GROMACS .gro file of C-alpha atoms in nm:
model
  334
    1MET     CA    1   1.969   0.991  -1.993
    2PRO     CA    2   1.915   1.013  -1.614
    3PHE     CA    3   1.568   0.990  -1.464
    4PRO     CA    4   1.473   1.336  -1.309
    5ALA     CA    5   1.432   1.323  -0.935
    6LEU     CA    6   1.116   1.460  -0.769
    7PRO     CA    7   1.070   1.698  -0.481
    8ILE     CA    8   0.826   1.531  -0.244
    9ARG     CA    9   0.615   1.757  -0.012
   10SER     CA   10   0.423   1.584   0.253
   11SER     CA   11   0.115   1.730   0.429
   12LEU     CA   12   0.030   1.402   0.598
   13ALA     CA   13   0.089   1.519   0.963
   14ARG     CA   14  -0.131   1.836   0.914
   15ARG     CA   15  -0.408   1.632   0.756
   16LEU     CA   16  -0.405   1.376   1.034
   17ILE     CA   17  -0.473   1.637   1.308
   18ALA     CA   18  -0.843   1.631   1.251
   19ALA     CA   19  -0.851   1.238   1.263
   20THR     CA   20  -0.633   1.220   1.573
   21VAL     CA   21  -0.860   1.466   1.765
   22ALA     CA   22  -1.160   1.283   1.674
   23ALA     CA   23  -0.993   0.941   1.753
   24VAL     CA   24  -0.950   1.034   2.118
   25ILE     CA   25  -1.324   1.018   2.180
   26PRO     CA   26  -1.392   0.720   2.373
   27LEU     CA   27  -1.511   0.418   2.184
   28THR     CA   28  -1.884   0.378   2.171
   29ALA     CA   29  -2.006   0.050   2.350
   30VAL     CA   30  -2.153  -0.162   2.103
   31ALA     CA   31  -2.295  -0.526   2.165
   32CYS     CA   32  -2.370  -0.746   1.876
   33GLY     CA   33  -2.425  -1.102   2.004
   34SER     CA   34  -2.473  -1.024   2.368
   35ASP     CA   35  -2.761  -0.896   2.586
   36SER     CA   36  -2.516  -0.694   2.810
   37THR     CA   37  -2.254  -0.452   2.715
   38ASP     CA   38  -2.097  -0.497   3.059
   39ASP     CA   39  -1.996  -0.858   2.994
   40ALA     CA   40  -1.632  -0.840   2.883
   41SER     CA   41  -1.660  -1.194   2.766
   42ALA     CA   42  -1.938  -1.106   2.524
   43THR     CA   43  -1.842  -1.164   2.150
   44ARG     CA   44  -1.984  -1.082   1.810
   45THR     CA   45  -1.925  -1.244   1.478
   46TYR     CA   46  -1.729  -1.047   1.213
   47ASP     CA   47  -1.785  -1.164   0.869
   48SER     CA   48  -1.438  -1.145   0.712
   49ASP     CA   49  -1.347  -1.194   0.344
   50PHE     CA   50  -1.218  -1.539   0.465
   51GLY     CA   51  -1.494  -1.640   0.695
   52PRO     CA   52  -1.658  -1.562   1.034
   53VAL     CA   53  -1.442  -1.468   1.331
   54GLU     CA   54  -1.553  -1.407   1.686
   55ILE     CA   55  -1.420  -1.086   1.841
   56PRO     CA   56  -1.503  -0.880   2.153
   57ALA     CA   57  -1.851  -0.723   2.111
   58ASN     CA   58  -1.763  -0.402   2.268
   59PRO     CA   59  -1.494  -0.195   2.073
   60GLU     CA   60  -1.371  -0.078   2.411
   61ASP     CA   61  -1.235  -0.434   2.483
   62ILE     CA   62  -1.014  -0.419   2.169
   63GLN     CA   63  -0.736  -0.205   2.299
   64ARG     CA   64  -0.413  -0.411   2.213
   65ILE     CA   65  -0.388  -0.487   1.855
   66VAL     CA   66  -0.097  -0.678   1.668
   67SER     CA   67  -0.055  -0.648   1.299
   68VAL     CA   68   0.157  -0.923   1.118
   69ASP     CA   69   0.139  -0.744   0.773
   70PHE     CA   70   0.304  -0.447   0.626
   71TYR     CA   71   0.004  -0.220   0.567
   72THR     CA   72  -0.233  -0.235   0.852
   73PRO     CA   73  -0.049  -0.049   1.116
   74ALA     CA   74  -0.079   0.261   0.896
   75ALA     CA   75  -0.452   0.212   0.876
   76LEU     CA   76  -0.464   0.185   1.263
   77VAL     CA   77  -0.253   0.500   1.320
   78ASP     CA   78  -0.494   0.685   1.087
   79LEU     CA   79  -0.767   0.588   1.348
   80GLY     CA   80  -0.566   0.698   1.629
   81ILE     CA   81  -0.466   0.365   1.738
   82THR     CA   82  -0.105   0.239   1.786
   83PRO     CA   83  -0.053  -0.131   1.742
   84VAL     CA   84   0.135  -0.307   2.026
   85GLY     CA   85   0.323  -0.532   1.782
   86VAL     CA   86   0.418  -0.504   1.423
   87VAL     CA   87   0.653  -0.655   1.175
   88GLN     CA   88   1.030  -0.575   1.184
   89SER     CA   89   1.005  -0.367   0.855
   90TYR     CA   90   0.859  -0.078   1.087
   91PHE     CA   91   1.205  -0.055   1.249
   92ASP     CA   92   1.427  -0.075   0.951
   93ASP     CA   93   1.553   0.183   0.744
   94GLY     CA   94   1.482   0.152   0.365
   95ALA     CA   95   1.133  -0.008   0.391
   96ASP     CA   96   0.867   0.149   0.179
   97ILE     CA   97   0.679   0.310   0.466
   98PRO     CA   98   0.623   0.674   0.509
   99GLU     CA   99   0.842   0.814   0.802
  100HIS     CA  100   0.529   0.934   0.995
  101TYR     CA  101   0.391   0.597   1.036
  102ARG     CA  102   0.732   0.447   1.125
  103SER     CA  103   0.798   0.704   1.387
  104GLU     CA  104   0.467   0.687   1.535
  105VAL     CA  105   0.478   0.309   1.576
  106THR     CA  106   0.857   0.281   1.693
  107ASP     CA  107   0.834   0.576   1.929
  108SER     CA  108   0.526   0.431   2.095
  109GLY     CA  109   0.728   0.126   2.229
  110ALA     CA  110   0.557  -0.130   1.996
  111THR     CA  111   0.719  -0.472   1.993
  112SER     CA  112   0.881  -0.621   1.687
  113ILE     CA  113   0.725  -0.954   1.605
  114GLY     CA  114   0.976  -1.047   1.351
  115GLU     CA  115   0.917  -1.025   0.958
  116TYR     CA  116   0.614  -1.154   0.795
  117TYR     CA  117   0.803  -1.439   0.663
  118GLU     CA  118   0.957  -1.527   0.987
  119LEU     CA  119   0.715  -1.443   1.261
  120ASP     CA  120   0.813  -1.473   1.622
  121VAL     CA  121   0.503  -1.616   1.788
  122GLU     CA  122   0.650  -1.588   2.128
  123ALA     CA  123   0.690  -1.202   2.071
  124VAL     CA  124   0.319  -1.197   1.954
  125SER     CA  125   0.217  -1.357   2.284
  126THR     CA  126   0.423  -1.135   2.503
  127THR     CA  127   0.213  -0.831   2.378
  128ASP     CA  128  -0.098  -0.979   2.511
  129PRO     CA  129  -0.309  -0.882   2.207
  130ASP     CA  130  -0.683  -0.861   2.197
  131LEU     CA  131  -0.685  -0.896   1.828
  132ILE     CA  132  -0.451  -0.985   1.549
  133LEU     CA  133  -0.473  -0.852   1.209
  134ALA     CA  134  -0.337  -0.991   0.889
  135THR     CA  135  -0.355  -0.985   0.513
  136ASP     CA  136  -0.396  -1.303   0.307
  137ASP     CA  137  -0.050  -1.239   0.145
  138PHE     CA  138   0.143  -1.197   0.461
  139LEU     CA  139  -0.024  -1.461   0.665
  140PRO     CA  140  -0.187  -1.714   0.399
  141LEU     CA  141  -0.486  -1.918   0.520
  142ASP     CA  142  -0.289  -2.242   0.498
  143ASP     CA  143   0.005  -2.105   0.695
  144PRO     CA  144   0.085  -2.346   0.983
  145LEU     CA  145   0.129  -2.057   1.220
  146ARG     CA  146  -0.225  -1.957   1.203
  147ASP     CA  147  -0.317  -2.213   1.473
  148LYS     CA  148  -0.060  -2.095   1.714
  149LEU     CA  149  -0.150  -1.735   1.657
  150GLU     CA  150  -0.539  -1.800   1.701
  151SER     CA  151  -0.457  -1.960   2.034
  152ILE     CA  152  -0.335  -1.621   2.151
  153ALA     CA  153  -0.595  -1.395   1.993
  154PRO     CA  154  -0.865  -1.407   1.719
  155ILE     CA  155  -0.729  -1.315   1.376
  156ILE     CA  156  -0.901  -1.102   1.122
  157THR     CA  157  -0.765  -1.150   0.760
  158PHE     CA  158  -0.791  -0.869   0.481
  159LYS     CA  159  -0.732  -0.896   0.123
  160ALA     CA  160  -0.396  -0.763  -0.003
  161ARG     CA  161  -0.365  -0.810  -0.369
  162ASP     CA  162  -0.685  -0.634  -0.470
  163GLY     CA  163  -0.634  -0.287  -0.600
  164GLU     CA  164  -0.896  -0.163  -0.378
  165SER     CA  165  -0.761  -0.334  -0.053
  166TRP     CA  166  -0.607  -0.032   0.116
  167ARG     CA  167  -0.937   0.148   0.099
  168THR     CA  168  -1.164  -0.132   0.210
  169ARG     CA  169  -0.925  -0.236   0.489
  170SER     CA  170  -0.936   0.110   0.632
  171THR     CA  171  -1.316   0.138   0.627
  172GLU     CA  172  -1.357  -0.202   0.776
  173LEU     CA  173  -1.123  -0.134   1.050
  174ALA     CA  174  -1.293   0.194   1.138
  175ASP     CA  175  -1.620  -0.013   1.145
  176ILE     CA  176  -1.467  -0.282   1.379
  177LEU     CA  177  -1.329  -0.030   1.612
  178ASP     CA  178  -1.591   0.217   1.616
  179ARG     CA  179  -1.390   0.474   1.474
  180GLU     CA  180  -1.567   0.608   1.164
  181ASP     CA  181  -1.551   0.961   1.299
  182ALA     CA  182  -1.166   0.936   1.287
  183LEU     CA  183  -1.176   0.816   0.921
  184GLU     CA  184  -1.439   1.044   0.773
  185PRO     CA  185  -1.219   1.368   0.739
  186LEU     CA  186  -0.923   1.163   0.577
  187VAL     CA  187  -1.167   0.997   0.325
  188ALA     CA  188  -1.325   1.351   0.249
  189ASP     CA  189  -0.970   1.497   0.212
  190TYR     CA  190  -0.849   1.213  -0.008
  191ASN     CA  191  -1.145   1.229  -0.246
  192SER     CA  192  -1.111   1.605  -0.278
  193ARG     CA  193  -0.748   1.613  -0.330
  194ARG     CA  194  -0.758   1.314  -0.606
  195ASP     CA  195  -1.038   1.488  -0.786
  196GLU     CA  196  -0.836   1.817  -0.782
  197ILE     CA  197  -0.519   1.647  -0.928
  198ALA     CA  198  -0.722   1.446  -1.164
  199GLU     CA  199  -0.874   1.755  -1.300
  200ARG     CA  200  -0.545   1.945  -1.328
  201TYR     CA  201  -0.365   1.675  -1.531
  202SER     CA  202  -0.668   1.541  -1.715
  203ASP     CA  203  -0.493   1.590  -2.070
  204VAL     CA  204  -0.203   1.385  -1.948
  205LEU     CA  205  -0.403   1.124  -1.778
  206ASP     CA  206  -0.635   1.088  -2.057
  207ASN     CA  207  -0.430   1.085  -2.336
  208GLU     CA  208  -0.104   0.912  -2.243
  209THR     CA  209  -0.037   0.541  -2.160
  210PHE     CA  210   0.182   0.467  -1.867
  211ALA     CA  211   0.384   0.174  -1.721
  212VAL     CA  212   0.561   0.119  -1.411
  213PHE     CA  213   0.897  -0.037  -1.517
  214VAL     CA  214   1.081  -0.260  -1.265
  215PRO     CA  215   1.436  -0.354  -1.369
  216THR     CA  216   1.671  -0.612  -1.181
  217ALA     CA  217   2.019  -0.699  -1.266
  218ASP     CA  218   1.927  -0.940  -1.548
  219GLU     CA  219   1.544  -0.905  -1.594
  220TRP     CA  220   1.248  -0.668  -1.590
  221GLY     CA  221   0.880  -0.655  -1.541
  222THR     CA  222   0.608  -0.392  -1.527
  223TYR     CA  223   0.330  -0.343  -1.254
  224ALA     CA  224  -0.021  -0.384  -1.361
  225ASP     CA  225  -0.290  -0.128  -1.265
  226THR     CA  226  -0.422  -0.365  -0.995
  227HIS     CA  227  -0.062  -0.404  -0.840
  228PHE     CA  228  -0.033  -0.275  -0.478
  229SER     CA  229   0.218  -0.016  -0.595
  230THR     CA  230  -0.002   0.154  -0.859
  231PRO     CA  231  -0.355   0.193  -0.693
  232ILE     CA  232  -0.332   0.577  -0.644
  233LEU     CA  233  -0.204   0.625  -0.984
  234ARG     CA  234  -0.507   0.431  -1.119
  235ASP     CA  235  -0.749   0.597  -0.889
  236LEU     CA  236  -0.649   0.934  -1.049
  237GLY     CA  237  -0.747   0.779  -1.387
  238ALA     CA  238  -0.422   0.700  -1.545
  239HIS     CA  239  -0.447   0.454  -1.849
  240PHE     CA  240  -0.195   0.169  -1.823
  241ARG     CA  241  -0.012   0.010  -2.124
  242GLU     CA  242  -0.191  -0.302  -2.235
  243GLN     CA  243   0.001  -0.594  -2.112
  244ARG     CA  244   0.045  -0.931  -2.297
  245ASP     CA  245  -0.121  -1.226  -2.125
  246ASP     CA  246   0.213  -1.376  -2.016
  247GLU     CA  247   0.324  -1.039  -1.858
  248ILE     CA  248   0.120  -1.093  -1.524
  249ASN     CA  249   0.077  -1.380  -1.321
  250GLU     CA  250  -0.249  -1.486  -1.137
  251ASN     CA  251  -0.157  -1.286  -0.815
  252GLY     CA  252  -0.098  -0.955  -1.009
  253PHE     CA  253   0.262  -0.968  -0.988
  254PRO     CA  254   0.478  -0.931  -1.306
  255ASN     CA  255   0.640  -1.199  -1.480
  256TRP     CA  256   0.998  -1.125  -1.568
  257PHE     CA  257   1.178  -1.118  -1.900
  258SER     CA  258   1.536  -1.078  -2.037
  259TYR     CA  259   1.643  -0.739  -2.177
  260GLU     CA  260   1.636  -0.890  -2.519
  261GLU     CA  261   1.244  -0.840  -2.492
  262LEU     CA  262   1.252  -0.481  -2.406
  263GLY     CA  263   1.079  -0.422  -2.731
  264ARG     CA  264   0.732  -0.524  -2.552
  265LEU     CA  265   0.743  -0.165  -2.415
  266ASP     CA  266   0.679  -0.001  -2.757
  267ASN     CA  267   0.325   0.062  -2.658
  268VAL     CA  268   0.370   0.296  -2.366
  269ASP     CA  269   0.399   0.670  -2.373
  270VAL     CA  270   0.542   0.742  -2.023
  271ILE     CA  271   0.757   0.499  -1.830
  272PHE     CA  272   0.783   0.533  -1.447
  273THR     CA  273   1.059   0.325  -1.258
  274PRO     CA  274   1.145   0.288  -0.894
  275VAL     CA  275   1.513   0.391  -0.836
  276THR     CA  276   1.631   0.114  -0.610
  277ASP     CA  277   1.986   0.045  -0.758
  278ARG     CA  278   2.158   0.316  -0.974
  279ALA     CA  279   2.390   0.056  -1.119
  280VAL     CA  280   2.109  -0.143  -1.259
  281LEU     CA  281   1.953   0.172  -1.412
  282ASP     CA  282   2.275   0.262  -1.569
  283LYS     CA  283   2.312  -0.060  -1.714
  284VAL     CA  284   1.921  -0.016  -1.858
  285GLU     CA  285   2.005   0.311  -1.993
  286GLY     CA  286   2.305   0.181  -2.204
  287ASN     CA  287   2.083  -0.078  -2.363
  288GLU     CA  288   2.027  -0.016  -2.729
  289LEU     CA  289   1.679  -0.163  -2.722
  290TRP     CA  290   1.581   0.060  -2.445
  291LYS     CA  291   1.713   0.362  -2.640
  292ARG     CA  292   1.460   0.274  -2.915
  293LEU     CA  293   1.163   0.281  -2.700
  294PRO     CA  294   0.923   0.580  -2.794
  295ALA     CA  295   0.895   0.679  -2.420
  296VAL     CA  296   1.287   0.687  -2.396
  297ARG     CA  297   1.344   0.875  -2.732
  298ASN     CA  298   1.077   1.136  -2.615
  299GLY     CA  299   1.243   1.190  -2.276
  300LEU     CA  300   0.932   1.055  -2.091
  301VAL     CA  301   1.096   0.821  -1.847
  302PHE     CA  302   1.072   0.943  -1.471
  303GLU     CA  303   1.147   0.830  -1.130
  304TYR     CA  304   0.842   0.671  -0.957
  305ILE     CA  305   0.701   0.782  -0.632
  306PRO     CA  306   0.864   0.652  -0.314
  307ASP     CA  307   0.660   0.448  -0.054
  308SER     CA  308   0.423   0.364  -0.351
  309PRO     CA  309   0.245   0.060  -0.178
  310THR     CA  310  -0.037   0.227  -0.009
  311GLY     CA  311  -0.168   0.109   0.338
  312SER     CA  312  -0.428   0.359   0.434
  313TYR     CA  313  -0.596   0.676   0.353
  314GLY     CA  314  -0.321   0.879   0.517
  315TRP     CA  315  -0.082   0.692   0.313
  316ALA     CA  316  -0.271   0.756   0.008
  317LEU     CA  317  -0.283   1.128   0.081
  318GLU     CA  318   0.111   1.134   0.083
  319ASN     CA  319   0.113   0.939  -0.241
  320LEU     CA  320  -0.124   1.200  -0.397
  321ASP     CA  321   0.117   1.476  -0.309
  322ALA     CA  322   0.423   1.277  -0.463
  323LEU     CA  323   0.193   1.199  -0.777
  324ASP     CA  324   0.103   1.564  -0.798
  325ASP     CA  325   0.466   1.643  -0.830
  326LEU     CA  326   0.544   1.360  -1.064
  327LEU     CA  327   0.252   1.444  -1.302
  328GLY     CA  328   0.355   1.816  -1.296
  329THR     CA  329   0.698   1.702  -1.427
  330VAL     CA  330   0.544   1.484  -1.687
  331SER     CA  331   0.316   1.756  -1.812
  332ALA     CA  332   0.602   1.995  -1.838
  333ALA     CA  333   0.796   1.748  -2.050
  334LEU     CA  334   0.514   1.666  -2.307
   0.00000   0.00000   0.00000
């Protein structure tokens, strides 16, 4: 049976107006670690999750920012800041990035610094950054490129594989850049919208178990509730199927299994799956073990939301809209 396609309605641009207006207010001069806010060389120590980093004491001195990861540019755009350098994914079609963020970055003239797995250090240098932002998955602490990048600008590293990382990264950036006023309306809008959707579909969220099923040509896996593609679904209160010990690795990524083990999914009521390759899904739908699964027999298999990795509050709002449509489709099918 084909997976129902879902209409996606985005109100992200409308919701960001308030944040954008607030963000044009000049940054407040703050000195932490210096007696004078007029000293451009003054620094303060930012205690990141991965150790202290010396950054400019005055947020006004952090004007040019490079992001070497996939998510952080969106968090910057939410704050009214466009990074001067981003990974190539922002210039490529098909990346799981909302179009609003892609166009905001690419239309600004930002520089591509290569992909996270093949960073162009020279391209980073040409942007003359005041600060480099990274996550521990896209630029591991033991990456040999770190020394070269740190010779260009200080690097602040955020967690990425934590189910709350999209939220904490946004709030920490707002603090670092003195842009809390830009973030506050997005936080309030997200919380209100989340609670509204959670209440509307409380019966579905409370009584059904969910899985995000990811098929490949020869294997399959499921995303856990702490995976970076599921945090907004989890934040709505969805109950995920109980995974066996061998189904998820220490980094929160799925382990992969042959299609002979599809019976593992007999403990899930509703299956979501990203539609990345129709031929693969056609093969799955023809599998006899798949057809026997309760969710399949009950017609409760649906296309998962696009752009499901969440990089910021604005991105999360867009995913809430998509999940509102998806849960409405599930509710109607139950």
